[in-house]
Coordinates of C-alpha atoms in Angstrom, one line a residue:
X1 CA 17.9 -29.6 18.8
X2 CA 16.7 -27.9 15.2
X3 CA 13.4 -28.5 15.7
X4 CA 13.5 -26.4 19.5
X5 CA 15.2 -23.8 18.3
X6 CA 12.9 -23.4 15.2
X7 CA 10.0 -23.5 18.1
X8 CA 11.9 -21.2 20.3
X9 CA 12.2 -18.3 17.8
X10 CA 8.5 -19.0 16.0
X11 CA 7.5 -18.7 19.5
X12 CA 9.5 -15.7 20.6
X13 CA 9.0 -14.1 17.5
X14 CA 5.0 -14.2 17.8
X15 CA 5.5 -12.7 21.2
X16 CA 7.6 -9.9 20.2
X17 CA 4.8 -9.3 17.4
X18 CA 1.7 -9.0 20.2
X19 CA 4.0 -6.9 21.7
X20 CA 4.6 -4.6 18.8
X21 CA 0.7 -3.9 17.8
X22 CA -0.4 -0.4 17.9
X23 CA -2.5 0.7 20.2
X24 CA -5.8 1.3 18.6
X25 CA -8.2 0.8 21.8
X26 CA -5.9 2.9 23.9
X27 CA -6.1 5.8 21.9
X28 CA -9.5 5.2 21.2
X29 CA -10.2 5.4 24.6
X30 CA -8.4 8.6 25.1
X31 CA -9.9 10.5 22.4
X32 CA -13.2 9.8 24.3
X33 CA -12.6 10.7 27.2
X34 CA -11.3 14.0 25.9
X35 CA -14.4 14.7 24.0
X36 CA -16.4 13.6 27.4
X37 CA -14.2 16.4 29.0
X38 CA -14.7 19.1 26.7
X39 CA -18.6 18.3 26.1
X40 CA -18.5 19.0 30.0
X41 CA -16.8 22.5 30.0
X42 CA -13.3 21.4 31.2
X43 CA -11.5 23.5 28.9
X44 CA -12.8 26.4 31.1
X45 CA -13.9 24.7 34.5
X46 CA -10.6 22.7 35.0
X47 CA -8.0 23.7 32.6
X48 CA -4.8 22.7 33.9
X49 CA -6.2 19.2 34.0
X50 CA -7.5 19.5 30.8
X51 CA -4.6 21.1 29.3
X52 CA -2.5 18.1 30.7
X53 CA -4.5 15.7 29.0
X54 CA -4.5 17.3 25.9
X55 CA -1.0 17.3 26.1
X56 CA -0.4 13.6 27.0
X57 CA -3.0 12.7 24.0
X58 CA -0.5 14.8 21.6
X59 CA 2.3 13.1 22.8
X60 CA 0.9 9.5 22.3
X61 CA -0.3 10.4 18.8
X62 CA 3.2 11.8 18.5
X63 CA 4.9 8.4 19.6
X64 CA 2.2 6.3 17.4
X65 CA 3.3 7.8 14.2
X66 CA 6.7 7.0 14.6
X67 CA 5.7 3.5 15.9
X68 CA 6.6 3.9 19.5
X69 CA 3.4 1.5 20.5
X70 CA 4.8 1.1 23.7
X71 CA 4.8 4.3 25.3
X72 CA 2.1 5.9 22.8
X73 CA 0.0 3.4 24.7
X74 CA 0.9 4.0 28.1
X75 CA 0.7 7.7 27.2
X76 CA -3.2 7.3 26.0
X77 CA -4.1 5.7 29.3
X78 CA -2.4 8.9 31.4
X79 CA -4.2 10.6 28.9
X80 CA -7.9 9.5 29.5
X81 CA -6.9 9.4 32.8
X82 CA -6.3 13.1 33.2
X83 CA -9.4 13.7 30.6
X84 CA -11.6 11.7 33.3
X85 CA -10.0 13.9 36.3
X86 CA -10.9 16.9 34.5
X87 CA -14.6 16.1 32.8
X88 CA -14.9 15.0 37.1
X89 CA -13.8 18.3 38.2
X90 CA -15.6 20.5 35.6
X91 CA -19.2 18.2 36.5
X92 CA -18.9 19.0 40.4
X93 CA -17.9 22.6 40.0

């Protein structure tokens, strides 16, 4: 019965530790598709969009530095999300 619970936790804890990593591709991601956006004039052809995504990027660097991994990188996907709406809009206007 040791040698399970010893598994159990080494196991658990390992999942709880993938869980925990930051999200580096995410925000990667995001910044990209921002600079896409502005290198396509969305700051001035689609600027609510825009402005959204800025402010969703913000916010997931904001939760990153306090170690919110989590929703810093559900924040970077809205984020280059929004940044790919808006570099879309600005291109077709």
């Amino acid at each position: 019965m040791g040698k399970r619970l010893i598994v159990a936790s080494l196991l658990l804890g390992g999942l709880l530790a993938g869980c925990a990593t930051a999200p580096v591709q995410e925000m990667s991601d995001a910044r990209q598709a921002l600079l896409a956006a502005r290198q396509a004039g969305a700051a001035s052809r689609a600027p609510q969009v825009y402005s959204r995504a800025e402010a969703l990027m913000q916010r997931a660097e904001d939760q990153l530095s306090v170690g919110g991994y989590a929703s810093a990188r559900k924040l970077a996907e809205e984020a280059k999300k929004a940044a790919q709406e808006a570099r879309d809009k600005a291109l077709t206007q």
